[in-house]
mmCIF file of C-alpha atoms in Angstrom:
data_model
loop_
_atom_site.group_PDB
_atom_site.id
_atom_site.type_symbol
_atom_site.label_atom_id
_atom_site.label_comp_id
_atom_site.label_asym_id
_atom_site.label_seq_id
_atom_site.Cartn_x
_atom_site.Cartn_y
_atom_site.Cartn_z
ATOM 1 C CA UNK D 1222 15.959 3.346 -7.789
ATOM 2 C CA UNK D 1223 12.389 3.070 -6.364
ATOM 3 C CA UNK D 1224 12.098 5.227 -3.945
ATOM 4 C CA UNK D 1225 9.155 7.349 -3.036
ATOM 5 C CA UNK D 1226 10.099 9.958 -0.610
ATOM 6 C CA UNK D 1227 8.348 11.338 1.757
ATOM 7 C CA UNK D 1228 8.983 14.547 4.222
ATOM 8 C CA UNK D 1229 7.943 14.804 6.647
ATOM 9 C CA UNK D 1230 8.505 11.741 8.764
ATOM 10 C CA UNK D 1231 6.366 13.013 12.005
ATOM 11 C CA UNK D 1232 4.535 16.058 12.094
ATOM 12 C CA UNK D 1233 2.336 17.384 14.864
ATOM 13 C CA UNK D 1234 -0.634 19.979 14.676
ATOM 14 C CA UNK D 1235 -3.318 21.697 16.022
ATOM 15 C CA UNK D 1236 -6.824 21.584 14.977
ATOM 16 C CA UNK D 1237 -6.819 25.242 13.722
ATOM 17 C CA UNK D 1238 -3.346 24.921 12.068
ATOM 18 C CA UNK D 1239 -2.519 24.321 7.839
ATOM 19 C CA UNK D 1240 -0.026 22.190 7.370
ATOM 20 C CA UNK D 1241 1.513 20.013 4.139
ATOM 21 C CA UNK D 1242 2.582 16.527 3.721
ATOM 22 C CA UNK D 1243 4.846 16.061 0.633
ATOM 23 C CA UNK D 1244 5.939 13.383 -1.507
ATOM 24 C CA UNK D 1245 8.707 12.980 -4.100
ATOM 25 C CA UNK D 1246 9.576 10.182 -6.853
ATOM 26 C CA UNK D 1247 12.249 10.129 -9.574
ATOM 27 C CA UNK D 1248 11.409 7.293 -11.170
ATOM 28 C CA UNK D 1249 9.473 9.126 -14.416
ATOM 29 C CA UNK D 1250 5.744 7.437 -12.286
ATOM 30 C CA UNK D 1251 3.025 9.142 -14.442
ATOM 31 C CA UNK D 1252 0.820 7.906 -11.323
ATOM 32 C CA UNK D 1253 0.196 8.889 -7.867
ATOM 33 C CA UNK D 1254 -1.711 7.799 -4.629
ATOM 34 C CA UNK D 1255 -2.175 9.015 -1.179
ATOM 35 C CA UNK D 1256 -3.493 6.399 1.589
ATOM 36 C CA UNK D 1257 -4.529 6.428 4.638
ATOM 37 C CA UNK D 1258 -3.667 3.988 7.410
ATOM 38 C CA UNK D 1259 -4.941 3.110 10.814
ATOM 39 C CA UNK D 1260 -3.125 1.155 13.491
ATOM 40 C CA UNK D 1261 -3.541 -2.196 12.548
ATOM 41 C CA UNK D 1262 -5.644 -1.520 9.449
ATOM 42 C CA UNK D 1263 -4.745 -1.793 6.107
ATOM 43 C CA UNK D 1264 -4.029 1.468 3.713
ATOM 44 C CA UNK D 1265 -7.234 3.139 2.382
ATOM 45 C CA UNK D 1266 -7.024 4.706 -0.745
ATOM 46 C CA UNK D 1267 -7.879 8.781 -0.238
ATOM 47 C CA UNK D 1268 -6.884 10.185 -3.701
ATOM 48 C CA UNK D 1269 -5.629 9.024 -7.076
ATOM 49 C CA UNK D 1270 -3.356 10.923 -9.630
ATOM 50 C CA UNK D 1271 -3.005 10.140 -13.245
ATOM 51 C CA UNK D 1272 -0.746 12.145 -15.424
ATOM 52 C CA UNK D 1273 -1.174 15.338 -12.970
ATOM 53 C CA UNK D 1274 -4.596 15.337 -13.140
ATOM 54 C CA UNK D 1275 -7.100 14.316 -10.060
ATOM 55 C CA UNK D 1276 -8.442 10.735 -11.059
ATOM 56 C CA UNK D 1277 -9.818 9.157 -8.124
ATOM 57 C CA UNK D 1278 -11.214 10.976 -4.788
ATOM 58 C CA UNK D 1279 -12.788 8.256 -2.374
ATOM 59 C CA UNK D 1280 -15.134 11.081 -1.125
ATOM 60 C CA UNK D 1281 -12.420 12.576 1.109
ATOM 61 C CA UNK D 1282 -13.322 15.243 3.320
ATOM 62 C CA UNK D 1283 -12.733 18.666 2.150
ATOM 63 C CA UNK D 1284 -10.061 19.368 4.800
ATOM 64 C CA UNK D 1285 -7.749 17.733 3.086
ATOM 65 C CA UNK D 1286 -6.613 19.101 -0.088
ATOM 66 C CA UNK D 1287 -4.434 17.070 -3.088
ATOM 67 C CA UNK D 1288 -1.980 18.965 -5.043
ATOM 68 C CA UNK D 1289 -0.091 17.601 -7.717
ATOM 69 C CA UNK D 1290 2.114 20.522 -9.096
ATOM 70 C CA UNK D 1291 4.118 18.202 -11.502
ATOM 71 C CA UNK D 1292 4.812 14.884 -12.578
ATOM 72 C CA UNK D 1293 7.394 13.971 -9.701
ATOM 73 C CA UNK D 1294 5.863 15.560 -7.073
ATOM 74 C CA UNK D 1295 2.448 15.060 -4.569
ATOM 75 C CA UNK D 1296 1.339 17.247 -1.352
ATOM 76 C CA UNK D 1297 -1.769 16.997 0.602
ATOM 77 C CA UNK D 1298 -2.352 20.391 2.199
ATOM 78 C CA UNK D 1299 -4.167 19.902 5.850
ATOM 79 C CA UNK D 1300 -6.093 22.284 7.507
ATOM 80 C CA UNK D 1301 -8.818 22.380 9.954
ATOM 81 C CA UNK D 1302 -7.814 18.365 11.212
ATOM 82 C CA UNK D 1303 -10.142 16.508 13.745
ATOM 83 C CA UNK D 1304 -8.029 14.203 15.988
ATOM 84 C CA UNK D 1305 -9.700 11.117 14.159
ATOM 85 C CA UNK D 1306 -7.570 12.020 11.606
ATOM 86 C CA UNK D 1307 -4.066 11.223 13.139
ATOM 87 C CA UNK D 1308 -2.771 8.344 11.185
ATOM 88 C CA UNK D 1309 0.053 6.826 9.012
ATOM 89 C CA UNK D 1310 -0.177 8.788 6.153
ATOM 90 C CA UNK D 1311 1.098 6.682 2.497
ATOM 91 C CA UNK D 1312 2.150 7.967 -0.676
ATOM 92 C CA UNK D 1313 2.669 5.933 -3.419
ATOM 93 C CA UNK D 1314 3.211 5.648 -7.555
ATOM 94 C CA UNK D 1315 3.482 3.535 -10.247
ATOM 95 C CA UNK D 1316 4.507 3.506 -13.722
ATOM 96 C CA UNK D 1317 0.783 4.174 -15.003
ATOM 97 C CA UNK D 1318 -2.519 3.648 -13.773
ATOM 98 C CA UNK D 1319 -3.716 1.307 -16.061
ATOM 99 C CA UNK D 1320 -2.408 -2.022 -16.885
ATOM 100 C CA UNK D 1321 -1.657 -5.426 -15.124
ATOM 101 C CA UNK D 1322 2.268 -4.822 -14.638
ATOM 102 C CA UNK D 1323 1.780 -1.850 -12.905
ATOM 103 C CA UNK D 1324 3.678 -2.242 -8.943
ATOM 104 C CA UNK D 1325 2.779 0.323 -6.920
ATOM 105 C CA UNK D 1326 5.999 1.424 -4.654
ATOM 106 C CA UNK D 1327 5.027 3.371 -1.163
ATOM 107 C CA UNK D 1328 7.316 5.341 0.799
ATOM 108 C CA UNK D 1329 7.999 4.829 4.256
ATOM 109 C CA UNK D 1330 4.835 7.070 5.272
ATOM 110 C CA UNK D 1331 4.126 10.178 7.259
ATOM 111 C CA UNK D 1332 3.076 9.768 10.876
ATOM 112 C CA UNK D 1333 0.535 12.628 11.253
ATOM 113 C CA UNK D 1334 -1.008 13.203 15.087
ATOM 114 C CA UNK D 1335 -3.491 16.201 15.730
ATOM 115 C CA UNK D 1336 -4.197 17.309 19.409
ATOM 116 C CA UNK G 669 -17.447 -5.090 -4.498
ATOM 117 C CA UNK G 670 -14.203 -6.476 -4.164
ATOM 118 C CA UNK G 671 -13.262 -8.278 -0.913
ATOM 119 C CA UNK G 672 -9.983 -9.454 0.313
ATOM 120 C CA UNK G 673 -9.366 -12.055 3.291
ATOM 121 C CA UNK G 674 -6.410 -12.916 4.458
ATOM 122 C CA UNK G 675 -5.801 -16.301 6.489
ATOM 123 C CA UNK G 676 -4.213 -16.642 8.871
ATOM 124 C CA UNK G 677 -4.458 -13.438 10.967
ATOM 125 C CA UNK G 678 -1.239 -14.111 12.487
ATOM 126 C CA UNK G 679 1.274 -16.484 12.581
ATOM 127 C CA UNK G 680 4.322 -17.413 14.716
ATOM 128 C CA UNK G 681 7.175 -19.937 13.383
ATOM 129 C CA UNK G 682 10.553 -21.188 14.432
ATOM 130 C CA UNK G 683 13.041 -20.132 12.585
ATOM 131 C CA UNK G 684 13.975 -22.444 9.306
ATOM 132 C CA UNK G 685 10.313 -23.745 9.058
ATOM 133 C CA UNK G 686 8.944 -23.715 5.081
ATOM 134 C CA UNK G 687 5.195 -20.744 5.778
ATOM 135 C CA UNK G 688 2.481 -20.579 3.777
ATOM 136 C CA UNK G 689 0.549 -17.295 3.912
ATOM 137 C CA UNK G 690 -3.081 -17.614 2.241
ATOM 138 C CA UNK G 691 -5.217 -14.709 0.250
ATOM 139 C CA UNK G 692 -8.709 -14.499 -1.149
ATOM 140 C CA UNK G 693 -10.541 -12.182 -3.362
ATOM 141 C CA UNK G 694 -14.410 -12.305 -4.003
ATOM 142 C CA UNK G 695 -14.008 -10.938 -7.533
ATOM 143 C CA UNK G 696 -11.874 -12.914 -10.181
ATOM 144 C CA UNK G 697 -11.722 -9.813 -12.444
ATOM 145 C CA UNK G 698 -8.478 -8.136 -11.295
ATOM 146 C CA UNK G 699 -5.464 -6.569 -12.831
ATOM 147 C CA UNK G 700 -3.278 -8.128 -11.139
ATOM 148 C CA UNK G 701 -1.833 -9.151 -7.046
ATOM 149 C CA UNK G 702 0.482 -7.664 -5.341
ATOM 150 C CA UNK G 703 2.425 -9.037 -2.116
ATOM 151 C CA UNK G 704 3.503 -6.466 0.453
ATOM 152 C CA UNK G 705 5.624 -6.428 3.415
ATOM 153 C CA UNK G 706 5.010 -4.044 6.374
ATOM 154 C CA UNK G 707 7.783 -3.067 9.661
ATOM 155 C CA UNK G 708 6.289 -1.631 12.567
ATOM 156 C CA UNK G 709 5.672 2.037 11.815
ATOM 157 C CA UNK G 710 6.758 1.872 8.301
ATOM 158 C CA UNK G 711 5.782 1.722 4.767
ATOM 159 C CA UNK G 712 4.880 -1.004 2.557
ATOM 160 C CA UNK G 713 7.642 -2.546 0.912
ATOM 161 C CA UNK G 714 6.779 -4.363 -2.589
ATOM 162 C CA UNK G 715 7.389 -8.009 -2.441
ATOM 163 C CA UNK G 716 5.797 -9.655 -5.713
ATOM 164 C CA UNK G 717 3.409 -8.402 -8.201
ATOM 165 C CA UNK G 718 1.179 -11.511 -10.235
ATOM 166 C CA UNK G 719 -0.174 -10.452 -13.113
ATOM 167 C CA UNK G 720 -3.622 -11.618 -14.043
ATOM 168 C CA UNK G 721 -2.372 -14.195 -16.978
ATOM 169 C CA UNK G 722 0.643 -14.984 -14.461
ATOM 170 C CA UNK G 723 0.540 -18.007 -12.468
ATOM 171 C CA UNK G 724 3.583 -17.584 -9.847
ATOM 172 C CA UNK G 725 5.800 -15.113 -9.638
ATOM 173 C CA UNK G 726 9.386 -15.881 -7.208
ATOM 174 C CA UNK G 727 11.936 -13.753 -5.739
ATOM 175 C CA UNK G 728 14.750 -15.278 -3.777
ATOM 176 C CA UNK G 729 13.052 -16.981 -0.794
ATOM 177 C CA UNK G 730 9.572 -16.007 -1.248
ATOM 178 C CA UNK G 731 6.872 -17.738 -4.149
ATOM 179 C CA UNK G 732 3.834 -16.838 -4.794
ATOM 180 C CA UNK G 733 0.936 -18.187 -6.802
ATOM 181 C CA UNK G 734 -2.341 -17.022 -8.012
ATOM 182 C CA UNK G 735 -5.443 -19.394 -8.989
ATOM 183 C CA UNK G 736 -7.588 -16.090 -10.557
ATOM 184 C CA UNK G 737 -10.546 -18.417 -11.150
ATOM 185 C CA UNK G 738 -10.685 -19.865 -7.407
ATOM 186 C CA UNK G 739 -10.080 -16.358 -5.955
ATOM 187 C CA UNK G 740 -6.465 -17.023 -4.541
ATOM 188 C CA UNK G 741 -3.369 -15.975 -4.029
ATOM 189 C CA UNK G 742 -0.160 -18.116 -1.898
ATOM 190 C CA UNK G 743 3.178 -16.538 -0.412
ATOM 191 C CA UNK G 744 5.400 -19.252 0.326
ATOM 192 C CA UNK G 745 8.482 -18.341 2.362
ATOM 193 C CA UNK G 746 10.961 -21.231 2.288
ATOM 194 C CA UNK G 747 13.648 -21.039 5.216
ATOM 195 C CA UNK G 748 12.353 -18.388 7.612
ATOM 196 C CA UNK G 749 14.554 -15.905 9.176
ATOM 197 C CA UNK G 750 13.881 -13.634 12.395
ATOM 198 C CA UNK G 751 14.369 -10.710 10.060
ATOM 199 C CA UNK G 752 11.137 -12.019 7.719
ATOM 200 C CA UNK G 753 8.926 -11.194 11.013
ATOM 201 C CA UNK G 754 6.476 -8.159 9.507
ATOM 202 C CA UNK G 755 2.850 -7.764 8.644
ATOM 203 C CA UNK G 756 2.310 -9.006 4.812
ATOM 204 C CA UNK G 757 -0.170 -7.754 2.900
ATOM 205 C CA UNK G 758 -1.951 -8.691 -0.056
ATOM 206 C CA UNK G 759 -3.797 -6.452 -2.571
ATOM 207 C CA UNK G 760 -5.650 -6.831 -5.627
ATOM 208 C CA UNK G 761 -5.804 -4.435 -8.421
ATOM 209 C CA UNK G 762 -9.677 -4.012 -9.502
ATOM 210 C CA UNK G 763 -10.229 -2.981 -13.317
ATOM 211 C CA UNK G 764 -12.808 -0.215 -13.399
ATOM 212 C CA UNK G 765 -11.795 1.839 -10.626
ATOM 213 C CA UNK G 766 -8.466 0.859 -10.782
ATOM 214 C CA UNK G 767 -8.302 0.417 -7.209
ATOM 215 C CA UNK G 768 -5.751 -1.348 -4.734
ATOM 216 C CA UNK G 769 -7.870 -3.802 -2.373
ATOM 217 C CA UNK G 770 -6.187 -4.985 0.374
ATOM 218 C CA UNK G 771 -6.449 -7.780 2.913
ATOM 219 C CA UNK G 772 -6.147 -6.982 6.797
ATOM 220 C CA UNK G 773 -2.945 -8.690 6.581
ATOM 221 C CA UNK G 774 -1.146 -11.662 8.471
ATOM 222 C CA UNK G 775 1.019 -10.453 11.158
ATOM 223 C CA UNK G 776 4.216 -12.658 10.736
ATOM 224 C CA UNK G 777 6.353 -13.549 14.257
ATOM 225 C CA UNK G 778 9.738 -16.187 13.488
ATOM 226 C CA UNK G 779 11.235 -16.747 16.338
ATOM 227 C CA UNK G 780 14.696 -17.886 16.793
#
């Protein structure tokens, strides 16, 4: 099984509303990612988890908010969205986040618009 | 800083042709390379991870190869199929940062 899940698929929200993307993976991933994707860009890399801890944040603006509450599970909390920030949202893990066999799986992505 | 290119931008095939999809990386210090397939509207879907000491990995259909000292990377797809049509993406893994780096992708039509 490598499957990252993701929930949910579309969501919809208002600049003033707080909202939460979540991610799931059983496949014991000590590592975790969120990107962010554009239409017709590739992924950029927000945030980076590493053994439930915050390892990477690529300066991402305070509005949205990583939570890693255990090993198998990821939410970004939302709140206080521009419309810029509509985009295909990616979560993704991997065994580790060190090493040079480490393949990163992503889950079929949230699809995140804000009016 | 790392920088991936991928060549061509996009590509359309009849279907059964042999495709070679090309990727290069500025900085030969990498982890490893990882091949990705995209849908419309969808995730990425993991084709082939090259590790750094690797020189080609294969899967069924698809080949791909990695020159770390010249900065490249190859997907071969032997036999295309309407159902390969996708964007494929390639990424490098940067030491340091740990990092995935990807190309802008080649947008992939076979037509049949």
């Amino acid at each position: 099984d490598t499957e990252v899940t993701q929930t949910p698929k579309h969501l919809v929200m208002g600049m003033t509303n707080k909202k939460s993307l979540k991610c799931e993976q059983h496949m014991g991933h000590r590592a975790m990612y969120w990107y962010k994707q554009k239409a017709k860009k590739p992924p950029e890399l927000m945030f980076v988890y590493s053994y439930e801890k915050l390892s990477i944040n690529e300066s991402v603006p305070s509005r949205f908010s990583p939570e890693c509450p255990n090993s198998s599970l990821l939410n970004l909390h939302l709140h206080a969205l521009q419309p810029e920030d509509s985009a295909l949202y990616l979560c993704a893990s991997s065994q580790v986040l060190e090493g040079t066999g480490n393949t990163i799986y992503f889950g079929e992505g949230s699809w995140l618009t804000v009016v | 800083k790392q920088e991936v290119t991928q060549i061509p931008a996009a590509l359309s095939v009849p279907e059964g042709e042999n495709l070679v999809l090309n990727c290069s990386f500025t900085d030969s210090a990498i982890y490893n390379l990882q091949w990705f397939r995209q849908d419309p509207g969808k995730g990425l879907t993991s084709l082939l991870l090259i590790q750094s000491s690797q020189r080609e990995q294969t899967s069924g259909r698809l080949n791909a190869s990695l020159d770390k000292s010249s900065g490249r990377s190859t997907l071969y797809i032997a036999a295309s199929q309407p159902g390969d049509s996708a964007t494929y993406l390639c990424a490098v893994r940067t030491p340091g940062g740990n990092k995935l780096v990807f190309g802008a992708g080649t947008i992939l039509r076979v037509k049949s």
